[in-house]
CSV table of C-alpha atoms and ligand atoms in Angstrom, one decimal:
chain,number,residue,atom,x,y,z
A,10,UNK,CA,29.5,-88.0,19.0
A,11,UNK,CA,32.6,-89.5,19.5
A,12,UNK,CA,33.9,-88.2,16.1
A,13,UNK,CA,32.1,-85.2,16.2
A,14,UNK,CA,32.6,-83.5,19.9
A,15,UNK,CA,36.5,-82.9,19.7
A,16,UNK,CA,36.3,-79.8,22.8
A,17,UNK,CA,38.6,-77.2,23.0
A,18,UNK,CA,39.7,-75.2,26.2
A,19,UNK,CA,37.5,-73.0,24.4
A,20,UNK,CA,35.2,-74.4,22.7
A,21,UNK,CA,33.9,-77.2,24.6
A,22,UNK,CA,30.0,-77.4,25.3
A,23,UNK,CA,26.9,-79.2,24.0
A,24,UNK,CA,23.7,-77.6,23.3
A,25,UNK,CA,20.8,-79.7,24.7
A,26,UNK,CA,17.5,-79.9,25.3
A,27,UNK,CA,16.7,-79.4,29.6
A,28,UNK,CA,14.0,-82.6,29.0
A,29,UNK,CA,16.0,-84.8,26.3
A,30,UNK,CA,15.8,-88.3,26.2
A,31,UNK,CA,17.3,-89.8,29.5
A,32,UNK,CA,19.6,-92.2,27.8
A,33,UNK,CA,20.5,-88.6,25.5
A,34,UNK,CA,21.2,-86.8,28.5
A,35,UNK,CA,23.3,-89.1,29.8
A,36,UNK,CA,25.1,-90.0,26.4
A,37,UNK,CA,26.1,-86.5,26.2
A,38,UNK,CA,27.3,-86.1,30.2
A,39,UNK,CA,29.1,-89.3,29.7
A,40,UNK,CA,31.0,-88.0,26.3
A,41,UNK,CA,32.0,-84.7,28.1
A,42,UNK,CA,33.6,-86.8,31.1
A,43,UNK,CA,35.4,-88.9,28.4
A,44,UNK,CA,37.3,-85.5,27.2
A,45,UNK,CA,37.8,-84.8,30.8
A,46,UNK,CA,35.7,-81.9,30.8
A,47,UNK,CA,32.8,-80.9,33.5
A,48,UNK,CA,29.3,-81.4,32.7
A,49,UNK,CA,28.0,-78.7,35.0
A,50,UNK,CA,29.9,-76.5,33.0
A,51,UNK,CA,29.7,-77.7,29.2
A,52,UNK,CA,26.5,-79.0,29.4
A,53,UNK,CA,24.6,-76.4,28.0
A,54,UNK,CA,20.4,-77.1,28.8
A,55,UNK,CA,18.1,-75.1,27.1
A,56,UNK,CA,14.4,-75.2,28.4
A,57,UNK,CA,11.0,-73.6,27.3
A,58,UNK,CA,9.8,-70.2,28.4
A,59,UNK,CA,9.1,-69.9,31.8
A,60,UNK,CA,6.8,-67.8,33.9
A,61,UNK,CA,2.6,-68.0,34.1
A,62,UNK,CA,1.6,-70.8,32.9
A,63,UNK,CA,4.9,-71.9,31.2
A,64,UNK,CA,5.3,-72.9,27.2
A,65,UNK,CA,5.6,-77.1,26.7
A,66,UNK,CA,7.4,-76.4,23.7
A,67,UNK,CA,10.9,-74.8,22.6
A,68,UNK,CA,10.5,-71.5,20.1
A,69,UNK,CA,12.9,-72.0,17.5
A,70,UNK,CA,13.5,-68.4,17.6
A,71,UNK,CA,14.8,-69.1,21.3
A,72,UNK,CA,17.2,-72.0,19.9
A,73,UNK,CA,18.8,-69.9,16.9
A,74,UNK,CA,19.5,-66.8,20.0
A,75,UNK,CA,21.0,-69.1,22.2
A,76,UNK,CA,23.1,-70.8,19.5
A,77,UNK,CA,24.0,-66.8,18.2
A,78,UNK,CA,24.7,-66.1,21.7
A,79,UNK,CA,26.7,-68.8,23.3
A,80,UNK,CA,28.4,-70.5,20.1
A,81,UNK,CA,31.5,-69.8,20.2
A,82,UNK,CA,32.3,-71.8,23.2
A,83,UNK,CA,29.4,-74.7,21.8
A,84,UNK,CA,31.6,-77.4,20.0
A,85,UNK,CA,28.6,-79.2,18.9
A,86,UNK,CA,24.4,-79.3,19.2
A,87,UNK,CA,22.3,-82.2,19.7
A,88,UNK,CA,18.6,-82.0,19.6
A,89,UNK,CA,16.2,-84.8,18.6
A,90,UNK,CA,14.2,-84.5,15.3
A,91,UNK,CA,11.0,-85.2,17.1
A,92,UNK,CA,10.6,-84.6,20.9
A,93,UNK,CA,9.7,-88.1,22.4
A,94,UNK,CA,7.4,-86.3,25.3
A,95,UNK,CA,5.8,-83.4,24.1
A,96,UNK,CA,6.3,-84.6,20.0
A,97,UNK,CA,7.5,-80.9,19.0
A,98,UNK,CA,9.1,-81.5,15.4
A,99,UNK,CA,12.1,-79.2,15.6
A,100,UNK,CA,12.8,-77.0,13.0
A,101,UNK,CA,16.4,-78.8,11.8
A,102,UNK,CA,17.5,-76.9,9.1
A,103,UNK,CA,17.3,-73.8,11.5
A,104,UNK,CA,18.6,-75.0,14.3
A,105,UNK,CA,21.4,-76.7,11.8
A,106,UNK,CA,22.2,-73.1,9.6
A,107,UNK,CA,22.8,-71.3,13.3
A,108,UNK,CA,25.1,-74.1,14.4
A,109,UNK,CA,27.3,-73.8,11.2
A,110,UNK,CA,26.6,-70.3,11.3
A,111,UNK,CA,29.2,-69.9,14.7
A,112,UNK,CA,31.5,-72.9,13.9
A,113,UNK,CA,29.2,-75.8,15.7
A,114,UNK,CA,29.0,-79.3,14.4
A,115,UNK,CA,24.9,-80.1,14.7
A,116,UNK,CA,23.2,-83.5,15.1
A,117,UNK,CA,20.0,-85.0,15.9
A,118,UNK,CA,18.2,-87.6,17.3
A,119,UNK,CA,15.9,-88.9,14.9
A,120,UNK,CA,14.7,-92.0,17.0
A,121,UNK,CA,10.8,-90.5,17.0
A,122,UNK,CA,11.4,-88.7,13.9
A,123,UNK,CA,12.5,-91.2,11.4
A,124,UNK,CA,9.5,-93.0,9.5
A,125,UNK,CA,7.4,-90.0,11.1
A,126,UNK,CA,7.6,-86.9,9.4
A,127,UNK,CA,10.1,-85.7,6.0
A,128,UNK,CA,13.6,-85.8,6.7
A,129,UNK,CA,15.8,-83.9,4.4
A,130,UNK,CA,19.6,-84.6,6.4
A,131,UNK,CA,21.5,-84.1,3.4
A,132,UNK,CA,19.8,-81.0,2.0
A,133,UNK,CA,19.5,-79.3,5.6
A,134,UNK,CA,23.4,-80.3,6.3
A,135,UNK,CA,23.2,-81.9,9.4
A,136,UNK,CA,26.4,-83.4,10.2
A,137,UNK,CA,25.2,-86.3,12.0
A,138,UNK,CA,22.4,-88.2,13.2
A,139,UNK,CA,21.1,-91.5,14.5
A,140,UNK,CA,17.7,-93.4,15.3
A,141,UNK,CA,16.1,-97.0,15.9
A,142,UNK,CA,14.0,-98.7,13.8
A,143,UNK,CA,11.2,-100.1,16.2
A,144,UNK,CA,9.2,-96.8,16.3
A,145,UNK,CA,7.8,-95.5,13.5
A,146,UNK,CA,9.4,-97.7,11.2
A,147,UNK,CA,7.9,-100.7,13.0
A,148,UNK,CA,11.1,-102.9,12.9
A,149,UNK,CA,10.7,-106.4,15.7
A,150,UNK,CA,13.2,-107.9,17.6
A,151,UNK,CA,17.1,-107.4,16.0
A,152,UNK,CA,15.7,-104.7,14.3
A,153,UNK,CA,18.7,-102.1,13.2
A,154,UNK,CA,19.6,-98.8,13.8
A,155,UNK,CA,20.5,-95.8,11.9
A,156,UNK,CA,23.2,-93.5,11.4
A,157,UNK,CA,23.9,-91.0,8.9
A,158,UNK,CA,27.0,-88.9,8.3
A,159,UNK,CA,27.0,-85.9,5.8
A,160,UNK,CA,29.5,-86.7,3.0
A,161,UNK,CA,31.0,-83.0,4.0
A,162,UNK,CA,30.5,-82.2,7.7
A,163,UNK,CA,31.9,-78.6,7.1
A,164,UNK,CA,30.1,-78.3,4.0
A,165,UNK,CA,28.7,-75.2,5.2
A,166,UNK,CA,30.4,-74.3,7.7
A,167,UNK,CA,32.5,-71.3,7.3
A,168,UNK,CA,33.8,-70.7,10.6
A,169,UNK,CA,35.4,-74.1,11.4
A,170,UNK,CA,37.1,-74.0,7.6
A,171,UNK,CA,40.3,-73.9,10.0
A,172,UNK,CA,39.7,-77.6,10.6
A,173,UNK,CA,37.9,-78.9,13.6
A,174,UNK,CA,37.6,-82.2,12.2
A,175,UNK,CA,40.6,-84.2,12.8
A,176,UNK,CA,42.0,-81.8,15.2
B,165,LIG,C1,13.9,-94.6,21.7
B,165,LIG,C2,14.9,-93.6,21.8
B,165,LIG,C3,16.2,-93.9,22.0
B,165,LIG,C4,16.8,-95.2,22.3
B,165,LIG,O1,16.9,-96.0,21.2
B,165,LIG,P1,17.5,-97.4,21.3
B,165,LIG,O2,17.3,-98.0,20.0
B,165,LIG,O3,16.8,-98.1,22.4
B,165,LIG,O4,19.0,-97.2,21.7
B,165,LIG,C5,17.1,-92.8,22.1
B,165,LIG,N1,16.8,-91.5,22.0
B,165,LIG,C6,15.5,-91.2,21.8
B,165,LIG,C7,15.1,-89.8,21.6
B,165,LIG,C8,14.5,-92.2,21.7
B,165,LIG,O5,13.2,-91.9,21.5
């Protein structure tokens, strides 16, 4: 994230889940401090459908809106690969094509997805993403974690062609 989340007076919020992983949550409060920006106002929390009865999980259709909707001020979006609560495998190559789509840099979480379910972080073009090792990949004490890069971040990205790495 540190490489990654370079805000801008106007572009300067993450995309998160409302329920992320606490240590998540507070990784990405922590990172927006750091760049002397507000949480309250570049946090961006997106939560499941209210109203009766209330959905558990995200629609991705909801995700790709808000990402269409509010990316021009997102710098970068962070969802895990596989909800830790309510398990929802999200939909990554979606979620990442709308991020590039408006000029956002997209990473995940892949601590309950890795070792779980098919991870294609190349193909999909996810720019970054991290996990452990002592979930589904059954690592024991010391064992390591993860962290992948894609060999072109802007790869397809369009919109931040201008350069918003190294800026
Ligand atoms: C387990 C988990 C972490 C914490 O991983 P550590 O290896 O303890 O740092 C972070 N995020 C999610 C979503 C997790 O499930």
């Amino acid at each position: 994230m540190l490489s990654f989340y370079k805000p801008t007076a106007t572009r300067h919020k993450i995309l998160l889940e409302d329920k992320a992983f606490p240590s998540d949550h507070y990784a990405v409060e922590s990172q927006i401090r750091l760049r002397g920006f507000d949480p309250q106002k570049s946090m961006l929390l997106i939560s499941p459908r209210p109203g009766t009865g209330g959905e558990e999980t995200l629609r991705t259709e909801d995700i790709v809106r808000r990402i269409e909707e509010e990316g021009d001020s997102i710098a970068v979006v962070m969802f895990s690969g596989v909800q830790y609560y309510t398990g929802q495998l999200f939909n990554m190559a979606a979620i990442t094509e709308a991020g590039h789509r408006k000029g956002c840099f997209v990473g995940f979480d892949c601590a309950h997805a890795a070792g779980n379910v098919e991870l294609k972080l190349h193909d999909w073009g996810v720019d970054f993403a991290c996990w452990c090792s002592y979930k589904y990949i059954n690592s024991g004490a010391g064992g390591i974690a993860g962290a992948f890069i894609h060999e072109k971040p802007q790869r397809h990205c369009q919109a931040c062609a201008g350069g918003l790495v190294g800026t």
